[in-house]
CSV table of C-alpha atoms and ligand atoms in Angstrom, one decimal:
chain,number,residue,atom,x,y,z
V,937,MET,CA,-10.0,-6.5,27.8
V,938,SER,CA,-9.2,-2.8,27.6
V,939,SER,CA,-5.6,-2.0,28.1
V,940,ARG,CA,-4.5,0.9,30.2
V,941,TYR,CA,-2.3,2.1,27.4
V,942,ALA,CA,-4.7,1.8,24.4
V,943,ARG,CA,-3.4,2.3,20.9
V,944,PRO,CA,-3.9,5.8,19.5
V,945,ARG,CA,-7.2,6.4,17.7
V,946,GLY,CA,-7.2,5.6,14.1
V,947,THR,CA,-4.3,3.0,14.4
V,948,PHE,CA,-4.5,-0.7,14.6
V,949,ASP,CA,-2.3,-3.7,15.6
V,950,ILE,CA,-1.6,-6.3,13.0
V,951,LEU,CA,-2.0,-9.5,15.0
V,952,PRO,CA,-0.2,-12.8,14.2
V,953,GLU,CA,-3.4,-14.4,12.8
V,954,GLN,CA,-3.6,-11.6,10.2
V,955,SER,CA,0.0,-10.9,9.5
V,956,HIS,CA,0.4,-13.5,6.8
V,957,ARG,CA,-2.2,-11.6,4.8
V,958,TRP,CA,-0.2,-8.4,4.9
V,959,ARG,CA,2.9,-10.3,3.9
V,960,TYR,CA,1.0,-11.9,1.0
V,961,VAL,CA,-0.3,-8.6,-0.5
V,962,GLU,CA,3.1,-7.0,0.0
V,963,GLU,CA,4.9,-9.9,-1.7
V,964,CYS,CA,2.4,-9.8,-4.6
V,965,PHE,CA,3.1,-6.1,-5.0
V,966,ILE,CA,6.9,-6.5,-5.0
V,967,ASP,CA,6.6,-9.5,-7.4
V,968,VAL,CA,4.5,-7.6,-9.9
V,969,ALA,CA,6.6,-4.5,-9.5
V,970,ALA,CA,9.8,-6.5,-10.2
V,971,ARG,CA,8.3,-7.6,-13.6
V,972,PHE,CA,8.3,-3.9,-14.6
V,973,GLY,CA,11.9,-3.3,-13.4
V,974,LEU,CA,10.7,-1.3,-10.4
V,975,ARG,CA,13.3,-1.3,-7.7
V,976,ARG,CA,12.6,-0.7,-4.0
V,977,ILE,CA,13.4,2.6,-2.4
V,978,VAL,CA,13.0,3.2,1.4
V,979,THR,CA,12.9,6.7,2.8
V,980,PRO,CA,12.5,7.9,6.4
V,981,ILE,CA,9.2,8.0,8.1
V,982,PHE,CA,9.6,11.7,8.9
V,983,GLU,CA,10.8,14.5,6.7
V,984,ARG,CA,11.1,18.2,6.9
V,985,ALA,CA,7.5,19.6,7.2
V,986,ASP,CA,8.1,22.1,4.4
V,987,LEU,CA,8.8,19.2,1.9
V,988,PHE,CA,5.1,18.4,2.0
V,989,GLU,CA,3.9,22.0,2.3
V,990,ARG,CA,5.7,23.0,-0.9
V,991,SER,CA,4.9,19.9,-2.9
V,992,VAL,CA,1.6,18.5,-1.8
V,993,GLY,CA,0.5,22.1,-1.4
V,994,ASP,CA,-0.3,24.2,1.6
V,995,THR,CA,-4.0,24.5,0.6
V,996,SER,CA,-4.4,20.8,0.3
V,997,ASP,CA,-6.4,19.0,3.0
V,998,ILE,CA,-3.4,16.9,3.8
V,999,VAL,CA,-1.2,19.8,4.7
V,1000,GLU,CA,-3.9,22.1,6.0
V,1001,LYS,CA,-5.6,19.6,8.4
V,1002,GLU,CA,-4.1,16.2,8.4
V,1003,MET,CA,-0.3,16.4,8.9
V,1004,TYR,CA,1.3,15.3,12.1
V,1005,VAL,CA,3.9,18.1,12.5
V,1006,PHE,CA,6.3,18.2,15.4
V,1007,SER,CA,9.4,20.1,16.4
V,1008,ASP,CA,12.5,18.2,17.5
V,1009,ARG,CA,14.7,19.3,20.4
V,1010,LYS,CA,16.4,21.9,18.3
V,1011,GLY,CA,13.1,23.4,17.2
V,1012,ARG,CA,13.2,22.1,13.6
V,1013,ARG,CA,9.8,21.3,12.1
V,1014,PHE,CA,9.3,17.8,10.9
V,1015,ALA,CA,6.2,15.9,9.7
V,1016,LEU,CA,5.4,12.2,9.8
V,1017,ARG,CA,5.1,11.5,6.1
V,1018,PRO,CA,1.5,11.8,4.9
V,1019,GLU,CA,2.3,10.3,1.5
V,1020,GLY,CA,5.2,8.8,-0.4
V,1021,THR,CA,5.8,10.7,-3.6
V,1022,ALA,CA,7.4,13.8,-2.2
V,1023,PRO,CA,9.9,11.8,-0.1
V,1024,VAL,CA,10.8,9.6,-3.1
V,1025,VAL,CA,11.3,12.6,-5.3
V,1026,ARG,CA,13.3,14.3,-2.5
V,1027,ALA,CA,15.5,11.1,-2.4
V,1028,TYR,CA,15.8,11.0,-6.2
V,1029,VAL,CA,17.1,14.6,-6.2
V,1030,GLU,CA,19.3,14.4,-3.2
V,1031,ASN,CA,21.0,11.2,-4.4
V,1032,ASN,CA,21.3,12.3,-8.0
V,1033,LEU,CA,19.4,9.2,-9.2
V,1034,HIS,CA,19.0,10.9,-12.6
V,1035,LEU,CA,22.7,10.3,-13.2
V,1036,SER,CA,22.6,6.6,-12.5
V,1037,GLN,CA,19.3,5.7,-14.1
V,1038,GLY,CA,17.9,7.0,-17.4
V,1039,THR,CA,14.4,6.6,-16.2
V,1040,ALA,CA,14.2,5.8,-12.5
V,1041,ARG,CA,11.7,3.0,-11.8
V,1042,LEU,CA,11.0,3.0,-8.1
V,1043,CYS,CA,8.6,1.3,-5.7
V,1044,TYR,CA,8.0,1.6,-2.0
V,1045,SER,CA,5.8,0.5,0.8
V,1046,GLY,CA,5.4,1.6,4.4
V,1047,PRO,CA,3.4,3.5,6.9
V,1048,MET,CA,1.9,6.9,6.2
V,1049,PHE,CA,0.2,9.2,8.7
V,1050,ARG,CA,-2.8,11.5,8.3
V,1051,TYR,CA,-4.9,13.1,11.0
V,1052,ASP,CA,-8.4,12.5,9.6
V,1053,ARG,CA,-11.6,11.2,11.1
V,1054,PRO,CA,-11.1,7.4,11.3
V,1055,GLN,CA,-13.6,5.2,9.5
V,1056,LYS,CA,-13.7,2.0,7.5
V,1057,GLY,CA,-10.8,2.2,5.1
V,1058,ARG,CA,-9.4,5.4,6.6
V,1059,TYR,CA,-6.9,5.4,9.4
V,1060,ARG,CA,-4.4,7.7,11.0
V,1061,GLN,CA,-1.6,5.3,10.4
V,1062,PHE,CA,-2.0,3.3,7.2
V,1063,TYR,CA,0.2,1.3,5.0
V,1064,GLN,CA,0.7,2.4,1.5
V,1065,TYR,CA,2.4,0.7,-1.5
V,1066,GLY,CA,3.3,2.8,-4.5
V,1067,ILE,CA,5.5,3.3,-7.5
V,1068,GLU,CA,7.1,6.3,-9.1
V,1069,VAL,CA,8.7,6.4,-12.6
V,1070,ILE,CA,10.8,9.5,-13.0
V,1071,GLY,CA,12.5,10.7,-16.2
V,1072,SER,CA,10.0,10.2,-19.1
V,1073,ASP,CA,7.0,12.1,-20.3
V,1074,HIS,CA,6.1,9.3,-22.8
V,1075,PRO,CA,2.4,8.4,-22.8
V,1076,ALA,CA,3.5,4.7,-23.0
V,1077,ILE,CA,5.0,5.2,-19.5
V,1078,ASP,CA,1.7,6.5,-18.1
V,1079,ALA,CA,0.0,3.4,-19.5
V,1080,GLU,CA,2.7,1.1,-18.2
V,1081,VAL,CA,2.4,2.7,-14.7
V,1082,ILE,CA,-1.3,2.2,-14.7
V,1083,GLY,CA,-0.8,-1.3,-16.0
V,1084,VAL,CA,1.3,-2.1,-12.8
V,1085,ALA,CA,-1.8,-1.3,-10.7
V,1086,THR,CA,-4.3,-3.2,-12.8
V,1087,LEU,CA,-2.0,-6.2,-13.1
V,1088,LEU,CA,-1.6,-6.3,-9.3
V,1089,LEU,CA,-5.3,-6.3,-8.7
V,1090,GLN,CA,-5.8,-9.0,-11.4
V,1091,GLU,CA,-3.0,-11.2,-9.9
V,1092,LEU,CA,-4.7,-10.9,-6.5
V,1093,GLY,CA,-7.8,-12.2,-8.1
V,1094,LEU,CA,-9.8,-9.0,-7.6
V,1095,THR,CA,-12.5,-8.2,-10.2
V,1096,GLY,CA,-14.9,-5.7,-8.6
V,1097,TRP,CA,-12.9,-2.6,-9.5
V,1098,ARG,CA,-12.9,0.0,-12.3
V,1099,LEU,CA,-10.2,2.2,-13.6
V,1100,GLU,CA,-11.1,5.9,-14.1
V,1101,ILE,CA,-8.7,8.2,-15.9
V,1102,ASN,CA,-8.6,11.9,-16.6
V,1103,SER,CA,-6.1,14.6,-17.6
V,1104,VAL,CA,-5.8,17.6,-15.3
V,1105,GLY,CA,-3.6,19.5,-17.9
V,1106,SER,CA,-0.3,21.3,-17.4
V,1107,PRO,CA,0.1,24.5,-15.3
V,1108,ALA,CA,0.5,26.5,-18.5
V,1109,THR,CA,-3.1,25.7,-19.5
V,1110,GLY,CA,-4.4,25.9,-16.0
V,1111,ASP,CA,-5.0,29.6,-15.8
V,1112,ALA,CA,-7.9,29.7,-18.3
V,1113,TYR,CA,-9.5,26.7,-16.5
V,1114,GLU,CA,-9.1,28.3,-13.1
V,1115,GLN,CA,-10.7,31.5,-14.4
V,1116,ALA,CA,-13.6,29.4,-15.7
V,1117,LEU,CA,-14.0,27.8,-12.3
V,1118,LEU,CA,-14.0,31.3,-10.7
V,1119,ASP,CA,-16.6,32.5,-13.1
V,1120,TYR,CA,-18.7,29.4,-12.4
V,1121,PHE,CA,-18.4,29.4,-8.6
V,1122,SER,CA,-18.3,33.1,-7.7
V,1123,PRO,CA,-22.0,33.8,-8.2
V,1124,HIS,CA,-22.7,30.9,-5.8
V,1125,GLU,CA,-20.2,32.1,-3.2
V,1126,ALA,CA,-22.8,32.4,-0.4
V,1127,GLN,CA,-23.8,28.7,-0.8
V,1128,LEU,CA,-20.2,27.5,-0.4
V,1129,CYS,CA,-18.7,26.2,2.8
V,1130,ALA,CA,-16.2,28.4,4.6
V,1131,ASP,CA,-13.3,26.3,3.4
V,1132,CYS,CA,-14.4,26.6,-0.2
V,1133,ARG,CA,-14.9,30.4,0.0
V,1134,ASN,CA,-11.2,30.4,1.0
V,1135,ARG,CA,-10.3,28.0,-1.8
V,1136,LEU,CA,-12.0,30.3,-4.3
V,1137,VAL,CA,-9.3,32.9,-3.5
V,1138,LYS,CA,-6.4,30.5,-3.0
V,1139,ASN,CA,-6.9,27.5,-5.2
V,1140,PRO,CA,-10.2,27.2,-7.1
V,1141,ARG,CA,-9.5,23.6,-8.2
V,1142,ARG,CA,-9.8,22.5,-4.7
V,1143,LEU,CA,-13.5,23.3,-4.8
V,1144,LEU,CA,-14.0,20.2,-6.9
V,1145,ASP,CA,-12.6,18.0,-4.2
V,1146,CYS,CA,-14.8,19.3,-1.3
V,1147,LYS,CA,-16.6,16.7,0.7
V,1148,VAL,CA,-19.4,19.0,1.9
V,1149,GLN,CA,-22.7,18.0,0.2
V,1150,GLY,CA,-23.7,21.6,-0.8
V,1151,CYS,CA,-20.4,22.2,-2.5
V,1152,ARG,CA,-20.5,18.8,-4.2
V,1153,ASP,CA,-23.9,19.5,-5.6
V,1154,LEU,CA,-22.6,22.7,-7.1
V,1155,ALA,CA,-19.5,21.1,-8.5
V,1156,VAL,CA,-21.6,18.6,-10.6
V,1157,ASP,CA,-22.1,21.2,-13.3
V,1158,ALA,CA,-18.7,23.0,-12.9
V,1159,PRO,CA,-16.5,23.2,-16.0
V,1160,VAL,CA,-14.1,20.3,-16.5
V,1161,MET,CA,-10.4,20.6,-17.3
V,1162,LEU,CA,-10.7,18.2,-20.2
V,1163,ASN,CA,-12.3,21.0,-22.2
V,1164,TYR,CA,-9.4,23.3,-21.5
V,1165,LEU,CA,-6.5,21.1,-22.4
V,1166,ASP,CA,-4.0,22.4,-25.0
V,1167,ASP,CA,-3.2,20.4,-28.1
V,1168,ASP,CA,-0.1,18.7,-26.6
V,1169,ASP,CA,-2.0,17.6,-23.4
V,1170,ARG,CA,-4.9,16.4,-25.5
V,1171,ALA,CA,-2.7,14.4,-27.8
V,1172,HIS,CA,-0.8,12.9,-24.8
V,1173,PHE,CA,-4.0,11.9,-23.1
V,1174,ALA,CA,-5.3,10.3,-26.3
V,1175,GLN,CA,-2.2,8.3,-26.6
V,1176,VAL,CA,-2.3,7.1,-23.0
V,1177,GLN,CA,-5.8,5.8,-23.8
V,1178,GLU,CA,-4.7,4.1,-27.0
V,1179,HIS,CA,-1.9,2.3,-25.2
V,1180,LEU,CA,-4.3,1.2,-22.5
V,1181,THR,CA,-6.7,-0.1,-25.1
V,1182,ARG,CA,-4.0,-2.1,-26.8
V,1183,MET,CA,-2.9,-3.5,-23.5
V,1184,SER,CA,-6.6,-4.6,-22.9
V,1185,VAL,CA,-6.7,-2.6,-19.7
V,1186,PRO,CA,-10.4,-1.5,-19.4
V,1187,PHE,CA,-11.0,2.1,-18.3
V,1188,VAL,CA,-13.5,4.9,-18.3
V,1189,VAL,CA,-12.7,8.6,-18.7
V,1190,ASN,CA,-14.0,10.5,-15.8
V,1191,PRO,CA,-13.5,14.2,-16.3
V,1192,ARG,CA,-14.4,14.9,-12.6
V,1193,ILE,CA,-11.3,13.3,-11.2
V,1194,VAL,CA,-9.3,15.9,-9.3
V,1195,ARG,CA,-6.5,14.6,-7.2
V,1196,GLY,CA,-6.3,16.3,-3.8
V,1197,LEU,CA,-2.6,17.1,-4.2
V,1198,ASP,CA,-1.1,20.1,-5.9
V,1199,TYR,CA,1.7,18.4,-7.8
V,1200,TYR,CA,-0.4,16.6,-10.4
V,1201,THR,CA,-0.1,17.5,-14.1
V,1202,GLY,CA,-1.6,15.6,-17.1
V,1203,THR,CA,-2.8,12.1,-16.5
V,1204,ALA,CA,-4.7,11.5,-13.3
V,1205,PHE,CA,-6.4,8.2,-12.4
V,1206,GLU,CA,-8.2,6.3,-9.7
V,1207,ILE,CA,-9.1,2.7,-9.2
V,1208,ILE,CA,-12.5,2.5,-7.5
V,1209,ASP,CA,-14.2,-0.3,-5.7
V,1210,ASP,CA,-17.7,0.8,-4.8
V,1211,ARG,CA,-18.2,-2.0,-2.3
V,1212,LEU,CA,-15.8,-0.4,0.0
V,1213,GLY,CA,-18.3,2.3,0.9
V,1214,ALA,CA,-17.3,5.9,1.4
V,1215,GLN,CA,-13.5,5.2,1.1
V,1216,SER,CA,-13.8,3.5,-2.3
V,1217,THR,CA,-10.5,4.6,-3.9
V,1218,LEU,CA,-8.2,1.5,-3.9
V,1219,ILE,CA,-5.4,3.2,-5.8
V,1220,GLY,CA,-4.8,6.8,-7.0
V,1221,GLY,CA,-2.1,8.6,-8.9
V,1222,GLY,CA,-1.0,10.5,-11.9
V,1223,ARG,CA,1.6,12.6,-13.6
V,1224,TYR,CA,3.7,15.2,-11.8
V,1225,ASN,CA,5.9,16.8,-14.3
V,1226,GLY,CA,6.9,19.9,-12.3
V,1227,LEU,CA,7.6,18.2,-9.0
V,1228,VAL,CA,11.3,17.2,-9.4
V,1229,GLY,CA,12.2,20.7,-10.5
V,1230,GLN,CA,10.2,22.2,-7.7
V,1231,LEU,CA,12.1,20.2,-5.2
V,1232,GLY,CA,15.4,21.4,-6.5
V,1233,GLY,CA,16.3,18.8,-9.1
V,1234,LYS,CA,16.7,19.1,-12.9
V,1235,ASP,CA,13.3,19.4,-14.5
V,1236,ARG,CA,12.3,15.7,-15.0
V,1237,PRO,CA,8.8,14.4,-15.6
V,1238,GLY,CA,7.4,11.8,-13.3
V,1239,VAL,CA,4.3,9.6,-12.9
V,1240,GLY,CA,3.2,7.3,-10.2
V,1241,TRP,CA,0.5,6.0,-7.9
V,1242,ALA,CA,-0.2,4.8,-4.4
V,1243,GLY,CA,-2.7,2.5,-2.7
V,1244,GLY,CA,-3.4,1.4,0.8
V,1245,PHE,CA,-3.0,-2.2,1.9
V,1246,GLU,CA,-5.9,-1.9,4.2
V,1247,ARG,CA,-8.4,-1.2,1.4
V,1248,LEU,CA,-6.8,-3.9,-0.7
V,1249,LEU,CA,-7.4,-6.4,2.1
V,1250,LEU,CA,-11.0,-5.2,2.5
V,1251,ALA,CA,-11.5,-5.7,-1.2
V,1252,LEU,CA,-10.1,-9.3,-0.9
V,1253,ASP,CA,-12.5,-9.9,2.1
V,1254,GLU,CA,-15.3,-8.6,0.0
V,1255,GLU,CA,-14.5,-11.1,-2.8
V,1256,GLY,CA,-13.9,-13.9,-0.3
V,1257,ILE,CA,-10.2,-14.3,-1.4
V,1258,ALA,CA,-8.0,-15.9,1.3
V,1259,ALA,CA,-4.8,-13.8,0.7
V,1260,GLY,CA,-2.1,-16.4,1.4
V,1261,GLU,CA,-1.9,-19.0,4.1
V,1262,PRO,CA,-1.0,-18.7,7.8
V,1263,LEU,CA,2.5,-20.0,8.7
V,1264,ARG,CA,2.4,-23.6,9.7
V,1265,PRO,CA,5.3,-25.7,10.9
V,1266,VAL,CA,6.3,-28.9,9.0
V,1267,GLY,CA,7.0,-30.8,12.2
V,1268,TYR,CA,5.8,-30.8,15.8
V,1269,ILE,CA,8.0,-32.7,18.3
V,1270,VAL,CA,6.1,-34.7,20.8
V,1271,ALA,CA,8.5,-35.7,23.6
V,1272,LEU,CA,7.4,-38.5,25.9
V,1273,GLY,CA,9.5,-38.8,29.1
V,1274,GLU,CA,12.3,-36.9,30.7
V,1275,GLN,CA,15.0,-38.3,28.5
V,1276,ALA,CA,13.2,-37.4,25.3
V,1277,ALA,CA,12.4,-33.9,26.7
V,1278,ALA,CA,16.1,-33.4,27.4
V,1279,VAL,CA,17.1,-34.1,23.7
V,1280,THR,CA,14.2,-32.3,22.1
V,1281,PRO,CA,15.6,-28.8,22.0
V,1282,SER,CA,18.8,-30.0,20.3
V,1283,LEU,CA,16.8,-32.2,17.8
V,1284,ALA,CA,14.7,-29.2,17.0
V,1285,HIS,CA,17.7,-27.0,16.5
V,1286,ARG,CA,19.3,-29.5,14.1
V,1287,LEU,CA,16.2,-29.7,12.1
V,1288,ARG,CA,15.9,-25.9,11.9
V,1289,THR,CA,19.5,-25.7,10.9
V,1290,ALA,CA,18.7,-28.1,8.1
V,1291,GLY,CA,16.0,-25.6,7.0
V,1292,ILE,CA,13.0,-27.3,8.4
V,1293,SER,CA,10.4,-25.5,10.6
V,1294,VAL,CA,9.6,-27.4,13.8
V,1295,GLU,CA,7.9,-26.5,17.0
V,1296,PHE,CA,7.7,-28.0,20.4
V,1297,ASP,CA,6.6,-26.9,23.9
V,1298,PRO,CA,8.8,-27.9,26.8
V,1299,ASP,CA,5.9,-26.9,29.2
V,1300,LYS,CA,3.7,-29.7,27.9
V,1301,THR,CA,4.4,-33.2,29.0
V,1302,SER,CA,1.4,-35.4,28.2
V,1303,MET,CA,1.0,-37.0,24.8
V,1304,LYS,CA,-2.6,-35.7,24.6
V,1305,ALA,CA,-1.6,-32.0,25.3
V,1306,GLN,CA,1.3,-32.2,22.8
V,1307,MET,CA,-0.8,-33.8,20.0
V,1308,LYS,CA,-3.4,-31.2,20.6
V,1309,ALA,CA,-0.8,-28.5,20.2
V,1310,ALA,CA,0.5,-30.1,17.0
V,1311,ASP,CA,-3.1,-30.0,15.6
V,1312,LYS,CA,-3.6,-26.4,16.7
V,1313,CYS,CA,-0.5,-25.1,14.9
V,1314,ALA,CA,-1.5,-27.2,11.9
V,1315,ALA,CA,1.8,-29.1,11.7
V,1316,HIS,CA,2.1,-31.5,8.8
V,1317,VAL,CA,3.7,-34.2,11.0
V,1318,ALA,CA,4.2,-35.1,14.6
V,1319,LEU,CA,7.7,-36.3,15.4
V,1320,ILE,CA,7.2,-38.6,18.4
V,1321,VAL,CA,10.2,-39.3,20.6
V,1322,GLY,CA,9.9,-41.7,23.5
V,1323,ASP,CA,12.4,-43.8,25.5
V,1324,ASP,CA,11.9,-46.7,23.1
V,1325,GLU,CA,12.6,-44.6,20.0
V,1326,LEU,CA,15.6,-43.0,21.8
V,1327,ALA,CA,17.1,-46.4,22.5
V,1328,ARG,CA,16.7,-47.4,18.9
V,1329,GLY,CA,18.0,-44.1,17.5
V,1330,VAL,CA,14.8,-43.4,15.6
V,1331,VAL,CA,11.9,-41.0,15.7
V,1332,ALA,CA,8.2,-41.9,15.0
V,1333,LEU,CA,7.0,-39.7,12.2
V,1334,ARG,CA,3.2,-39.4,12.0
V,1335,ASP,CA,1.6,-37.7,9.1
V,1336,LEU,CA,-1.3,-35.8,10.7
V,1337,ALA,CA,-3.4,-35.7,7.6
V,1338,THR,CA,-3.3,-39.4,6.8
V,1339,GLY,CA,-2.5,-40.8,10.3
V,1340,GLU,CA,0.3,-42.9,8.7
V,1341,GLN,CA,3.1,-43.6,11.1
V,1342,GLN,CA,6.7,-44.8,10.4
V,1343,ASN,CA,9.9,-45.0,12.4
V,1344,LEU,CA,12.8,-43.2,10.7
V,1345,ALA,CA,16.5,-42.5,11.6
V,1346,GLU,CA,17.3,-38.8,12.0
V,1347,ALA,CA,19.2,-38.6,8.7
V,1348,ASP,CA,16.1,-39.9,6.8
V,1349,ILE,CA,13.7,-37.6,8.7
V,1350,ILE,CA,15.3,-34.5,7.2
V,1351,ALA,CA,14.9,-35.8,3.7
V,1352,ARG,CA,11.4,-36.8,4.4
V,1353,LEU,CA,10.4,-33.5,6.1
V,1354,LYS,CA,11.8,-31.6,3.1
V,1355,THR,CA,9.0,-33.1,1.0
V,1356,TYR,CA,6.4,-31.1,2.9
V,1357,LYS,CA,5.5,-27.6,1.9
V,1358,ARG,CA,5.9,-25.0,4.6
I,416,AMP,P1,-3.7,9.5,-1.8
I,416,AMP,O1,-2.3,9.6,-1.4
I,416,AMP,O2,-4.6,10.3,-0.9
I,416,AMP,O3,-3.9,9.7,-3.3
I,416,AMP,O4,-4.2,8.0,-1.5
I,416,AMP,C1,-3.8,6.9,-2.2
I,416,AMP,C2,-4.3,5.7,-1.6
I,416,AMP,O5,-3.9,5.5,-0.3
I,416,AMP,C3,-5.9,5.7,-1.5
I,416,AMP,O6,-6.5,5.3,-2.6
I,416,AMP,C4,-6.0,4.7,-0.3
I,416,AMP,O7,-6.0,3.4,-0.8
I,416,AMP,C5,-4.8,5.0,0.5
I,416,AMP,N1,-5.2,5.9,1.6
I,416,AMP,C6,-5.1,7.2,1.6
I,416,AMP,N2,-5.4,7.8,2.8
I,416,AMP,C7,-5.7,6.7,3.6
I,416,AMP,C8,-6.1,6.6,5.0
I,416,AMP,N3,-6.2,7.7,5.8
I,416,AMP,N4,-6.3,5.4,5.5
I,416,AMP,C9,-6.2,4.3,4.7
I,416,AMP,N5,-5.8,4.3,3.4
I,416,AMP,C10,-5.6,5.5,2.9
């Protein structure tokens, strides 16, 4: 049935039948992150628009075309956050986290917003999970950060992905590379799309990220940054690879990875799952050594990544992995007769107070309807209360898997119900 107030295009409702899967992947993420000492940080869903314009870059697709920008009642420009790194770095600087933590290890998850054409794996409101480690330039940290991502996928049971890494070099070495790009693309200017002709002037690296087929064909033979790295960047990248190899994290070097955001320096990486179709990047990230300084903090190197829960769930579907179990109550109270119905809410409340999940439905009166409801919610046991049981101060406990039934006093019920898994 179509609702008069349909949800906005590119958004979705997470319905109760699906919500346990979201909780499952989020809990796996938090659990894996905790093993690396990553602590949760929560930032607002909207920020000053210029935070993203300066950091992500005003020639990036995100800022140029995809940001939800609005003015508040006092005319200040805000944006619904399109990504998590700039807000986390903003919070790091604003709260002086460099004072309390040598190397800050942070993780986050929550909704992000981008105005893009919706398709499978791409939405206007989507849910990202990500990590940021700020305060170290050590290649072991790059490898560790990548290891969080690969361990998460491994723990979820996913196998159909591959890790691709690259180094996009530091700004100091970028000029020669950008000149090489200019030299390469300029003779073909007429074949470029309008956006790319503009990029040629403003930010030639962006040409490598264009989605228009003609530009992509041209980009195939464009010079790659890896050949322009200085000795330090080259050594750093080599060490990242050594650590990954020692950690038994499989990877391939893909010199064509360019991340679509301005703040990246050095290591860049993506985890790809081709079965997801056009939106095949499960996780993407890299180093951003200039960003903290750019946002007004002490110059501190950082590295991180983000992924979308939607694509993670699609990948789990693709591999037939269940992703957790739906919530099911331990007990379902079946009340037979008026007297039993009268004491059912208080019995349920006592059991819940004792930590046991139970359900009942005061609108159902027949045994048949209540047993059906017990089955439907997949309760482990039915707690049958009738006049007879009430008089004797017992409850009939029926295990719905085995059919076994037994009368128990209330005190014993609690102990017994605690033996069932939720
Ligand atoms: P990015 O911030 O663009 O590097 O994206 C990092 C990850 O976030 C991607 O690999 C996706 O998993 C996810 N992601 C980015 N944009 C979207 C979107 N519009 N819809 C769903 N997931 C997204």
